Short mmCIF file of C-alpha atoms and ligand atoms in Angstrom, two decimals:
data_model
loop_
_atom_site.label_atom_id
_atom_site.label_comp_id
_atom_site.label_asym_id
_atom_site.label_seq_id
_atom_site.Cartn_x
_atom_site.Cartn_y
_atom_site.Cartn_z
CA UNK Y 1 -39.61 -4.14 5.65
CA UNK Y 2 -37.40 -2.04 8.09
CA UNK Y 3 -34.26 -0.09 7.36
CA UNK Y 4 -32.29 -4.39 8.48
CA UNK Y 5 -31.91 -4.03 4.24
CA UNK Y 6 -28.74 -5.52 4.26
CA UNK Y 7 -27.82 -9.21 4.48
CA UNK Y 8 -25.58 -10.47 7.16
CA UNK Y 9 -24.07 -13.56 5.77
CA UNK Y 10 -24.16 -16.51 8.18
CA UNK Y 11 -26.43 -15.51 10.25
CA UNK Y 12 -29.77 -15.52 7.64
CA UNK Y 13 -28.28 -18.44 6.23
CA UNK Y 14 -29.40 -19.75 9.57
CA UNK Y 15 -32.59 -18.08 10.32
CA UNK Y 16 -33.46 -20.14 7.25
CA UNK Y 17 -32.21 -23.34 8.39
CA UNK Y 18 -34.66 -22.72 11.40
CA UNK Y 19 -37.16 -21.85 8.87
CA UNK Y 20 -37.20 -25.29 7.39
CA UNK Y 21 -36.79 -26.89 10.52
CA UNK Y 22 -33.35 -27.61 10.22
CA UNK Y 23 -32.12 -25.94 13.02
CA UNK Y 24 -28.04 -25.87 14.33
CA UNK Y 25 -25.49 -24.48 16.52
CA UNK Y 26 -21.41 -24.28 15.64
CA UNK Y 27 -19.17 -27.26 17.65
CA UNK Y 28 -15.33 -27.40 17.83
CA UNK Y 29 -13.89 -30.18 18.35
CA UNK Y 30 -13.83 -29.70 22.22
CA UNK Y 31 -17.45 -29.73 21.97
CA UNK Y 32 -17.88 -25.73 23.06
CA UNK Y 33 -20.96 -24.71 21.13
CA UNK Y 34 -21.68 -21.29 19.46
CA UNK Y 35 -23.80 -19.54 16.98
CA UNK Y 36 -23.03 -18.28 13.59
CA UNK Y 37 -21.71 -15.98 12.06
CA UNK Y 38 -18.58 -17.67 13.78
CA UNK Y 39 -15.22 -18.53 12.55
CA UNK Y 40 -13.39 -18.95 15.44
CA UNK Y 41 -14.49 -20.87 18.74
CA UNK Y 42 -14.97 -17.97 21.50
CA UNK Y 43 -14.12 -20.61 24.44
CA UNK Y 44 -10.97 -22.36 22.65
CA UNK Y 45 -9.74 -20.10 19.41
CA UNK Y 46 -10.03 -23.23 17.63
CA UNK Y 47 -11.09 -22.77 13.67
CA UNK Y 48 -13.03 -25.34 12.06
CA UNK Y 49 -16.33 -25.37 13.45
CA UNK Y 50 -18.73 -27.97 12.47
CA UNK Y 51 -22.86 -27.38 11.84
CA UNK Y 52 -24.51 -29.50 14.50
CA UNK Y 53 -28.41 -30.01 14.84
CA UNK Y 54 -29.50 -28.00 17.60
CA UNK Y 55 -31.40 -29.97 20.46
CA UNK Y 56 -34.70 -29.84 19.88
CA UNK Y 57 -36.01 -28.94 22.81
CA UNK Y 58 -34.84 -26.01 25.32
CA UNK Y 59 -35.59 -24.79 29.18
CA UNK Y 60 -36.33 -21.29 29.78
CA UNK Y 61 -33.70 -19.73 32.21
CA UNK Y 62 -35.02 -16.19 32.22
CA UNK Y 63 -37.60 -14.18 30.71
CA UNK Y 64 -38.88 -10.25 30.70
CA UNK Y 65 -41.82 -8.80 29.68
CA UNK Y 66 -40.95 -5.54 27.70
CA UNK Y 67 -43.01 -2.68 28.24
CA UNK Y 68 -40.92 0.45 27.05
CA UNK Y 69 -40.00 -0.75 23.40
CA UNK Y 70 -37.67 1.37 20.97
CA UNK Y 71 -39.21 2.04 17.49
CA UNK Y 72 -38.83 -1.12 15.92
CA UNK Y 73 -40.84 -3.17 18.20
CA UNK Y 74 -43.28 -0.51 19.08
CA UNK Y 75 -46.37 -2.05 17.66
CA UNK Y 76 -44.77 -5.59 19.77
CA UNK Y 77 -45.20 -4.13 22.88
CA UNK Y 78 -45.51 -5.61 25.26
CA UNK Y 79 -44.00 -8.59 24.51
CA UNK Y 80 -41.92 -11.44 25.78
CA UNK Y 81 -38.57 -12.02 25.72
CA UNK Y 82 -36.46 -14.90 26.93
CA UNK Y 83 -33.19 -16.82 27.27
CA UNK Y 84 -33.52 -20.61 26.75
CA UNK Y 85 -30.88 -23.05 27.27
CA UNK Y 86 -30.51 -26.04 24.67
CA UNK Y 87 -27.64 -27.40 26.31
CA UNK Y 88 -24.79 -26.68 24.28
CA UNK Y 89 -25.97 -22.70 23.47
CA UNK Y 90 -28.36 -20.52 24.65
CA UNK Y 91 -30.91 -18.79 22.57
CA UNK Y 92 -32.62 -15.36 23.24
CA UNK Y 93 -36.05 -14.89 21.12
CA UNK Y 94 -39.32 -14.00 22.09
CA UNK Y 95 -41.83 -16.11 23.74
CA UNK Y 96 -45.32 -16.72 24.62
CA UNK Y 97 -46.55 -14.29 26.79
CA UNK Y 98 -47.42 -16.86 29.73
CA UNK Y 99 -44.13 -18.29 29.64
CA UNK Y 100 -42.54 -19.42 32.68
CA UNK Y 101 -39.10 -20.00 33.91
CA UNK Y 102 -38.10 -23.78 33.41
CA UNK Y 103 -40.96 -24.46 30.99
CA UNK Y 104 -39.73 -26.68 27.65
CA UNK Y 105 -39.78 -24.67 24.45
CA UNK Y 106 -39.13 -25.18 20.40
CA UNK Y 107 -37.27 -22.55 18.35
CA UNK Y 108 -38.75 -21.25 15.70
CA UNK Y 109 -39.31 -17.99 13.26
CA UNK Y 110 -41.92 -15.66 13.73
CA UNK Y 111 -42.25 -12.16 12.10
CA UNK Y 112 -42.41 -8.54 13.81
CA UNK Y 113 -45.89 -6.94 13.95
CA UNK Y 114 -43.74 -3.53 13.84
CA UNK Y 115 -41.53 -4.05 10.47
CA UNK Y 116 -42.80 -7.53 9.21
CA UNK Y 117 -39.02 -8.54 9.96
CA UNK Y 118 -38.40 -12.28 10.85
CA UNK Y 119 -37.53 -13.10 14.17
CA UNK Y 120 -36.77 -15.86 16.66
CA UNK Y 121 -39.48 -17.20 18.47
CA UNK Y 122 -40.06 -19.66 21.13
CA UNK Y 123 -42.91 -22.13 20.91
CA UNK Y 124 -44.02 -24.45 23.91
CA UNK Y 125 -43.67 -28.25 23.95
CA UNK J 1 6.47 4.18 39.19
CA UNK J 2 5.13 7.19 39.84
CA UNK J 3 1.86 7.89 42.20
CA UNK J 4 -1.25 9.29 40.31
CA UNK J 5 -3.09 12.16 41.77
CA UNK J 6 -6.73 13.59 41.25
CA UNK J 7 -5.76 17.24 41.30
CA UNK J 8 -9.65 18.37 40.81
CA UNK J 9 -12.75 17.46 39.72
CA UNK J 10 -15.98 18.82 37.89
CA UNK J 11 -19.12 18.27 36.98
CA UNK J 12 -22.19 19.87 35.30
CA UNK J 13 -25.60 19.34 36.83
CA UNK J 14 -27.38 16.15 35.84
CA UNK J 15 -30.26 15.99 34.29
CA UNK J 16 -32.96 17.08 31.08
CA UNK J 17 -30.76 19.52 29.40
CA UNK J 18 -31.55 18.55 25.84
CA UNK J 19 -30.97 22.16 24.32
CA UNK J 20 -27.33 21.95 25.86
CA UNK J 21 -24.35 20.39 22.49
CA UNK J 22 -22.49 17.78 24.43
CA UNK J 23 -19.15 20.16 23.77
CA UNK J 24 -20.48 22.99 25.87
CA UNK J 25 -21.86 20.09 28.81
CA UNK J 26 -17.99 19.12 28.78
CA UNK J 27 -16.35 22.62 28.68
CA UNK J 28 -18.55 23.28 31.55
CA UNK J 29 -17.42 20.49 33.84
CA UNK J 30 -13.36 21.02 32.28
CA UNK J 31 -13.78 24.41 33.19
CA UNK J 32 -15.00 23.70 36.88
CA UNK J 33 -12.22 20.80 36.81
CA UNK J 34 -9.43 23.11 36.33
CA UNK J 35 -10.41 25.56 38.66
CA UNK J 36 -10.49 22.85 41.23
CA UNK J 37 -7.34 21.68 40.13
CA UNK J 38 -5.15 25.07 40.09
CA UNK J 39 -3.61 23.18 36.91
CA UNK J 40 -2.84 25.09 33.83
CA UNK J 41 -4.88 24.47 30.70
CA UNK J 42 -0.88 23.97 28.88
CA UNK J 43 0.22 21.22 31.78
CA UNK J 44 -2.08 19.12 29.93
CA UNK J 45 -0.53 16.56 27.94
CA UNK J 46 -3.02 14.34 26.72
CA UNK J 47 -7.34 14.05 26.80
CA UNK J 48 -9.19 10.74 27.05
CA UNK J 49 -12.51 11.35 26.66
CA UNK J 50 -15.79 8.98 27.24
CA UNK J 51 -18.59 8.85 25.04
CA UNK J 52 -21.20 6.79 23.64
CA UNK J 53 -23.74 7.52 21.35
CA UNK J 54 -22.75 10.94 20.19
CA UNK J 55 -23.21 9.93 16.57
CA UNK J 56 -26.74 8.98 17.40
CA UNK J 57 -27.50 11.98 19.68
CA UNK J 58 -25.70 14.31 17.89
CA UNK J 59 -24.31 13.14 14.37
CA UNK J 60 -21.45 13.69 15.92
CA UNK J 61 -18.43 11.30 15.96
CA UNK J 62 -14.55 12.41 16.03
CA UNK J 63 -15.37 14.12 19.35
CA UNK J 64 -11.87 13.90 20.47
CA UNK J 65 -10.50 16.95 19.19
CA UNK J 66 -14.20 18.64 19.53
CA UNK J 67 -13.74 18.18 23.21
CA UNK J 68 -9.94 19.31 23.55
CA UNK J 69 -11.07 22.35 21.68
CA UNK J 70 -13.94 22.76 23.78
CA UNK J 71 -11.89 22.30 27.26
CA UNK J 72 -9.77 25.42 25.73
CA UNK J 73 -6.85 22.76 25.80
CA UNK J 74 -3.85 21.52 22.74
CA UNK J 75 -3.15 17.96 23.28
CA UNK J 76 -3.55 15.14 21.79
CA UNK J 77 -7.09 13.72 22.40
CA UNK J 78 -8.80 10.49 22.13
CA UNK J 79 -12.53 9.39 22.54
CA UNK J 80 -12.72 5.72 24.54
CA UNK J 81 -16.53 3.70 23.64
CA UNK J 82 -17.16 1.14 25.67
CA UNK J 83 -20.88 1.82 26.50
CA UNK J 84 -21.60 2.95 30.07
CA UNK J 85 -18.00 2.32 31.09
CA UNK J 86 -16.55 4.73 28.10
CA UNK J 87 -15.07 6.74 31.13
CA UNK J 88 -14.22 4.43 32.93
CA UNK J 89 -11.95 2.51 30.86
CA UNK J 90 -10.46 6.53 29.73
CA UNK J 91 -9.71 7.03 33.48
CA UNK J 92 -7.61 3.21 33.48
CA UNK J 93 -5.86 4.43 29.97
CA UNK J 94 -5.06 8.12 32.02
CA UNK J 95 -4.31 6.36 35.33
CA UNK J 96 -1.40 3.92 33.40
CA UNK J 97 -0.02 6.73 31.30
CA UNK J 98 0.87 8.88 34.30
CA UNK J 99 1.96 5.50 35.94
CA UNK J 100 4.11 4.74 32.97
CA UNK J 101 5.64 8.44 32.59
CA UNK J 102 4.45 9.15 29.19
CA UNK J 103 2.66 12.35 30.76
CA UNK J 104 2.38 14.02 33.99
CA UNK J 105 -1.04 15.68 34.00
CA UNK J 106 -3.87 14.13 31.70
CA UNK J 107 -7.52 15.54 31.32
CA UNK J 108 -10.15 12.95 31.25
CA UNK J 109 -13.67 12.80 31.46
CA UNK J 110 -17.00 12.00 29.64
CA UNK J 111 -19.92 13.62 28.63
CA UNK J 112 -23.27 12.43 27.07
CA UNK J 113 -26.68 14.36 25.42
CA UNK J 114 -29.70 12.27 25.35
CA UNK J 115 -32.99 13.78 26.13
CA UNK J 116 -32.78 15.57 22.83
CA UNK J 117 -33.77 12.33 21.38
CA UNK J 118 -36.73 10.92 23.73
CA UNK J 119 -38.03 7.88 25.37
CA UNK J 120 -37.81 5.53 22.43
CA UNK J 121 -35.12 6.56 20.29
CA UNK J 122 -32.83 6.91 23.44
CA UNK J 123 -34.34 3.28 24.46
CA UNK J 124 -33.21 2.39 20.49
CA UNK J 125 -29.56 4.10 20.80
CA UNK J 126 -28.79 2.31 24.28
CA UNK J 127 -29.90 -0.67 22.57
CA UNK J 128 -26.69 -1.18 20.51
CA UNK J 129 -24.75 -1.64 23.90
CA UNK J 130 -26.22 -5.31 23.44
CA UNK J 131 -25.52 -7.89 20.59
CA UNK J 132 -27.48 -6.45 17.35
CA UNK J 133 -28.26 -9.70 15.84
CA UNK J 134 -28.95 -11.78 18.94
CA UNK J 135 -30.23 -9.57 21.45
CA UNK J 136 -31.51 -6.42 19.70
CA UNK J 137 -33.40 -8.26 17.17
CA UNK J 138 -35.22 -10.16 19.87
CA UNK J 139 -36.75 -7.24 21.54
CA UNK J 140 -33.92 -6.75 24.05
CA UNK J 141 -33.93 -3.08 25.49
CA UNK J 142 -31.61 -2.43 27.83
CA UNK J 143 -34.15 -2.41 30.85
CA UNK J 144 -35.09 -5.86 28.95
CA UNK J 145 -31.85 -7.31 29.56
CA UNK J 146 -31.29 -6.37 33.13
CA UNK J 147 -34.53 -7.50 33.65
CA UNK J 148 -33.52 -11.21 32.47
CA UNK J 149 -30.83 -10.48 34.40
CA UNK J 150 -33.38 -9.53 37.77
CA UNK J 151 -35.35 -12.75 37.06
CA UNK J 152 -32.50 -15.03 36.88
CA UNK J 153 -31.26 -13.56 39.91
CA UNK J 154 -34.55 -14.32 41.51
CA UNK J 155 -34.97 -17.88 40.58
CA UNK J 156 -30.99 -18.95 41.34
CA UNK J 157 -30.77 -16.87 45.23
CA UNK J 158 -34.11 -15.55 46.02
CA UNK J 159 -35.12 -12.25 46.70
CA UNK J 160 -38.09 -10.13 45.60
CA UNK J 161 -38.97 -6.58 43.87
CA UNK J 162 -39.51 -4.98 47.25
CA UNK J 163 -35.61 -5.75 47.74
CA UNK J 164 -35.10 -3.94 45.04
CA UNK J 165 -37.02 -1.24 46.17
CA UNK J 166 -35.21 -0.36 49.08
CA UNK J 167 -31.80 -0.26 46.63
CA UNK J 168 -33.87 2.78 44.55
CA UNK J 169 -35.20 4.33 48.24
CA UNK J 170 -31.84 4.96 49.33
CA UNK J 171 -30.02 6.05 46.67
CA UNK J 172 -32.83 8.44 46.32
CA UNK J 173 -32.35 9.69 49.65
CA UNK J 174 -28.90 9.79 49.22
CA UNK J 175 -29.37 12.13 46.17
CA UNK J 176 -31.10 15.26 47.98
CA UNK J 177 -28.67 17.13 49.33
CA UNK J 178 -26.29 16.71 46.08
CA UNK J 179 -26.58 19.61 43.76
CA UNK J 180 -25.26 17.65 40.87
CA UNK J 181 -28.28 15.50 40.71
CA UNK J 182 -31.06 14.79 39.15
CA UNK J 183 -33.97 13.39 41.67
CA UNK J 184 -33.09 15.67 44.59
CA UNK J 185 -36.29 14.20 46.55
CA UNK J 186 -37.08 11.24 48.30
CA UNK J 187 -39.20 8.53 47.25
CA UNK J 188 -41.27 5.91 49.65
CA UNK J 189 -40.95 2.11 49.02
CA UNK J 190 -45.35 2.02 48.02
CA UNK J 191 -43.92 4.91 45.13
CA UNK J 192 -41.30 2.56 44.02
CA UNK J 193 -43.35 -0.58 43.65
CA UNK J 194 -46.63 0.67 42.29
CA UNK J 195 -44.60 2.42 39.60
CA UNK J 196 -45.48 1.22 35.68
CA UNK J 197 -43.32 -1.75 34.57
CA UNK J 198 -40.47 -0.95 31.93
CA UNK J 199 -39.49 -4.79 31.71
CA UNK J 200 -40.48 -6.95 34.05
CA UNK J 201 -39.67 -7.49 37.11
CA UNK J 202 -38.07 -4.09 36.75
CA UNK J 203 -40.75 -1.07 36.91
CA UNK J 204 -39.70 2.78 36.20
CA UNK J 205 -38.21 3.35 40.00
CA UNK J 206 -35.65 0.49 39.50
CA UNK J 207 -34.31 2.29 36.54
CA UNK J 208 -31.72 5.20 36.00
CA UNK J 209 -33.29 8.01 34.14
CA UNK J 210 -32.33 9.35 31.07
CA UNK J 211 -29.76 11.91 31.22
CA UNK J 212 -27.72 14.75 30.28
CA UNK J 213 -24.30 15.66 32.10
CA UNK J 214 -20.65 15.75 31.84
CA UNK J 215 -17.61 14.66 34.23
CA UNK J 216 -14.05 16.04 34.32
CA UNK J 217 -11.09 14.83 36.05
CA UNK J 218 -7.43 16.53 36.05
CA UNK J 219 -5.12 13.61 37.28
CA UNK J 220 -1.32 14.16 37.64
CA UNK J 221 1.71 12.47 38.58
CA UNK J 222 2.66 12.64 42.47
CA UNK J 223 5.99 14.83 41.22
CA UNK J 224 3.69 17.15 39.46
CA UNK J 225 1.70 17.37 42.62
CA UNK J 226 4.84 17.86 44.80
CA UNK J 227 6.45 20.30 42.49
CA UNK J 228 3.63 22.55 42.00
CA UNK J 229 2.72 22.08 45.96
CA UNK J 230 -0.71 20.77 44.79
CA UNK J 231 -3.76 20.45 47.43
CA UNK J 232 -4.54 17.03 45.89
CA UNK J 233 -5.07 14.64 49.02
CA UNK J 234 -6.83 11.64 46.91
CA UNK J 235 -4.62 9.25 44.99
CA UNK J 236 -5.70 6.48 42.11
CA UNK J 237 -4.13 3.07 44.03
CA UNK J 238 -5.64 0.83 41.75
CA UNK J 239 -7.19 0.24 38.58
CA UNK J 240 -9.03 -2.77 36.97
CA UNK J 241 -10.80 -3.96 34.17
CA UNK J 242 -12.41 -7.50 33.10
CA UNK J 243 -14.52 -8.51 30.22
CA UNK J 244 -17.57 -10.70 29.33
CA UNK J 245 -18.89 -12.36 26.43
CA UNK J 246 -21.34 -9.75 24.63
CA UNK J 247 -24.89 -11.27 24.40
CA UNK J 248 -26.19 -12.53 28.10
CA UNK J 249 -26.81 -15.94 26.31
CA UNK J 250 -23.41 -16.47 25.90
CA UNK J 251 -22.60 -16.27 29.52
CA UNK J 252 -21.86 -19.18 31.80
CA UNK J 253 -23.84 -16.84 34.45
CA UNK J 254 -26.90 -14.68 34.08
CA UNK J 255 -27.17 -13.05 37.70
CA UNK J 256 -23.61 -12.42 37.99
CA UNK J 257 -20.88 -9.86 36.66
CA UNK J 258 -17.45 -11.76 36.21
CA UNK J 259 -15.78 -8.96 34.13
CA UNK J 260 -16.31 -6.79 37.20
CA UNK J 261 -15.14 -9.83 39.48
CA UNK J 262 -11.94 -9.75 37.64
CA UNK J 263 -11.89 -5.62 37.68
CA UNK J 264 -12.17 -5.75 41.51
CA UNK J 265 -9.57 -8.73 42.10
CA UNK J 266 -7.37 -6.49 39.71
CA UNK J 267 -7.73 -2.99 41.08
CA UNK J 268 -7.52 -4.53 44.70
CA UNK J 269 -4.08 -6.55 43.77
CA UNK J 270 -2.93 -3.05 42.75
CA UNK J 271 -3.76 -1.14 45.48
CA UNK J 272 -2.74 -3.74 47.96
CA UNK J 273 -5.84 -3.72 49.31
CA UNK J 274 -8.71 -6.59 50.11
CA UNK J 275 -12.57 -5.65 50.12
CA UNK J 276 -12.87 -5.11 54.17
CA UNK J 277 -10.53 -2.01 53.90
CA UNK J 278 -13.39 -0.52 51.43
CA UNK J 279 -14.84 2.05 53.53
CA UNK J 280 -17.29 3.76 50.93
CA UNK J 281 -18.27 2.79 47.20
CA UNK J 282 -19.99 4.36 44.09
CA UNK J 283 -21.19 1.57 41.97
CA UNK J 284 -23.06 1.19 38.76
CA UNK J 285 -26.74 1.27 39.66
CA UNK J 286 -27.93 2.02 36.17
CA UNK J 287 -30.68 -0.90 37.33
CA UNK J 288 -31.78 -1.63 41.22
CA UNK J 289 -30.37 -5.37 40.09
CA UNK J 290 -27.47 -3.82 38.79
CA UNK J 291 -26.44 -2.51 42.35
CA UNK J 292 -26.97 -5.96 43.56
CA UNK J 293 -24.36 -7.27 41.31
CA UNK J 294 -22.09 -4.79 41.99
CA UNK J 295 -21.98 -5.05 45.43
CA UNK J 296 -20.88 -9.19 44.78
CA UNK J 297 -18.45 -8.37 42.02
CA UNK J 298 -16.76 -6.02 44.36
CA UNK J 299 -16.80 -9.01 47.04
CA UNK J 300 -18.44 -7.33 49.77
CA UNK J 301 -20.98 -9.59 49.64
CA UNK J 302 -20.95 -13.26 48.28
CA UNK J 303 -23.54 -14.33 45.21
CA UNK J 304 -26.74 -13.79 46.94
CA UNK J 305 -26.17 -11.97 49.95
CA UNK J 306 -26.22 -8.47 48.04
CA UNK J 307 -29.62 -8.48 47.56
CA UNK J 308 -30.94 -7.46 50.75
CA UNK J 309 -28.21 -4.80 51.59
CA UNK J 310 -30.55 -1.96 51.16
CA UNK J 311 -33.33 -3.33 53.18
CA UNK J 312 -30.82 -4.06 56.07
CA UNK J 313 -29.64 -0.44 56.35
CA UNK J 314 -25.72 -1.78 55.77
CA UNK J 315 -25.10 0.02 52.34
CA UNK J 316 -27.43 3.39 53.44
CA UNK J 317 -25.89 6.42 54.94
CA UNK J 318 -25.83 5.08 58.43
CA UNK J 319 -24.69 1.55 56.99
CA UNK J 320 -21.49 0.09 57.73
CA UNK J 321 -20.41 1.04 53.91
CA UNK J 322 -22.80 3.38 52.33
CA UNK J 323 -22.97 2.74 48.43
CA UNK J 324 -23.79 5.51 46.06
CA UNK J 325 -23.81 8.50 48.56
CA UNK J 326 -24.08 10.84 45.17
CA UNK J 327 -27.73 8.84 44.90
CA UNK J 328 -26.00 6.71 42.22
CA UNK J 329 -26.96 6.33 38.61
CA UNK J 330 -30.30 5.51 40.05
CA UNK J 331 -31.05 9.35 41.26
CA UNK J 332 -27.92 11.31 40.42
CA UNK J 333 -28.50 10.38 36.62
CA UNK J 334 -26.78 8.60 34.15
CA UNK J 335 -25.27 10.65 31.65
CA UNK J 336 -23.49 7.31 29.92
CA UNK J 337 -20.02 8.05 28.54
CA UNK J 338 -19.84 10.91 31.82
CA UNK J 339 -20.68 8.12 34.58
CA UNK J 340 -17.32 6.36 35.30
CA UNK J 341 -15.26 10.10 35.32
CA UNK J 342 -18.53 11.68 37.82
CA UNK J 343 -17.94 8.86 39.83
CA UNK J 344 -14.43 9.48 40.67
CA UNK J 345 -15.27 12.84 40.95
CA UNK J 346 -17.91 12.31 43.47
CA UNK J 347 -15.29 9.41 45.77
CA UNK J 348 -13.07 12.48 45.55
CA UNK J 349 -15.32 14.73 46.77
CA UNK J 350 -16.55 12.26 49.31
CA UNK J 351 -13.07 11.28 50.52
CA UNK J 352 -11.74 14.94 50.37
CA UNK J 353 -14.73 15.76 52.97
CA UNK J 354 -16.06 18.66 50.12
CA UNK J 355 -19.15 16.55 49.54
CA UNK J 356 -22.64 17.13 51.07
CA UNK J 357 -22.57 13.36 52.23
CA UNK J 358 -18.68 13.25 53.34
CA UNK J 359 -20.44 13.58 57.06
CA UNK J 360 -22.12 10.04 56.40
CA UNK J 361 -18.61 8.95 56.08
CA UNK J 362 -16.01 11.26 58.36
CA UNK J 363 -13.11 8.75 58.96
CA UNK J 364 -13.19 6.92 55.02
CA UNK J 365 -9.76 6.63 53.97
CA UNK J 366 -10.58 4.22 51.09
CA UNK J 367 -13.28 4.54 48.00
CA UNK J 368 -13.89 2.17 45.01
CA UNK J 369 -15.81 3.69 41.64
CA UNK J 370 -17.36 0.44 39.90
CA UNK J 371 -18.29 1.50 35.99
CA UNK J 372 -20.09 -1.63 33.71
CA UNK J 373 -20.39 -1.12 30.08
CA UNK J 374 -23.78 -2.36 28.97
CA UNK J 375 -24.99 -5.93 30.79
CA UNK J 376 -21.41 -5.89 32.24
CA UNK J 377 -19.71 -7.15 29.18
CA UNK J 378 -17.22 -5.01 30.36
CA UNK J 379 -16.42 -3.08 33.88
CA UNK J 380 -13.83 -1.24 35.17
CA UNK J 381 -12.72 -0.62 38.85
CA UNK J 382 -10.64 1.75 40.60
CA UNK J 383 -9.53 2.06 43.98
CA UNK J 384 -8.74 5.93 45.90
CA UNK J 385 -7.55 6.31 48.84
CA UNK J 386 -6.66 9.47 50.88
CA UNK J 387 -3.30 10.17 50.17
CA UNK J 388 -0.75 9.28 53.24
ZN1 ZN L 401 -13.91 -24.61 21.57
#
């Protein structure tokens, strides 16, 4: 494992939920979406955010193929990272190498080839 | 409210100096600024100093007092950190404090030591300007983040790698006569297009280099300048700062930089000018696409129109409004924490007429410096004018 040994409450549970097929986002009563760990809606400042199921699929907005990686991704490079729009929130994750803008993807959990860390992964649907 | 005058500026050579400490770099830049300013060190009432990754590069925090000591001044000293906009925000604070009468003379600047880390560790260090949980852990590097914006721009507005390559060619050409620049050499369009990929669609020549360097500026009040008969022909007449969500995924726009739009709007209003009044600008081209986003944020071009500016020759040294006559971050170099102050130093020299590229804009009266942090989650814009 990497140096990311300490827990990140909120984020870790969110990864667990995605792994269990229960991906969610946080929603305020005004309908703004955000991702954990978060106590306050960044859009309107409301407190008391509800875990709401993440739409099953999102659409790729943009992507890049990273050739020059940080040491923590040395064995993964070259790899593709993308941002996908799920409606209430966008998510950034690793993606299949032949991904294109507009592709429909779902969010899952993969593993870094470099250090075995969990990471967010888009799968084409 | 008093006006703010630029009494003197100083720069080190920007380049590969892995053996030089941050304190040595800043000492050289400040000594050169004091020599230019003819302001005695004892008159300095504050040091505002920008630095981004000193903990990672030099195992050195608490750099404010360290740098005051290096510069030979006894004054309260504060370090500002806002990623690549670290010294931009330091300048803004200095401008405000001269204006509000807190100080009559302030030393502001920044330094960064990077090459001692090597490329892989520098890549890792620069990435801490992004959201660790949501971006870095998804593999986003600094070039990767700008690559995501470049692709989003192409998708939304059009444009090509060739358009971006023209920006690199332009900025390299501008750097040739600049003795402070990391790359004093021209490049060919084909060379830029054929270079290895760093993060697609950005290649090696779309990216600024890894740079060691420092910059320093002495700012004084109008009253101080007059009392001491200083030759300080350039004023800072406008300051602005804007902010955006930290991670790209949280933003409304992936191909625009609203933080810089806000900063520009505020700085223009502060100076009582608009974009049409600007003769020349230094903008934050950490990647070629970043220059495009800057041109549009500064309202020189509408969104989607800035991409072809270099290709059309509008922003070259012979163009209507030359951009990055210093060579920009692309060719002059990007010692992160020093960049905002170096832009101010370069623009001062351009407007005073003592920059090697001043002859490109002999009648220039109004210049702008645009400094961006990370993927423009923070940004500052400063307006400089030849004192009337
Ligand atoms: Zn809300």
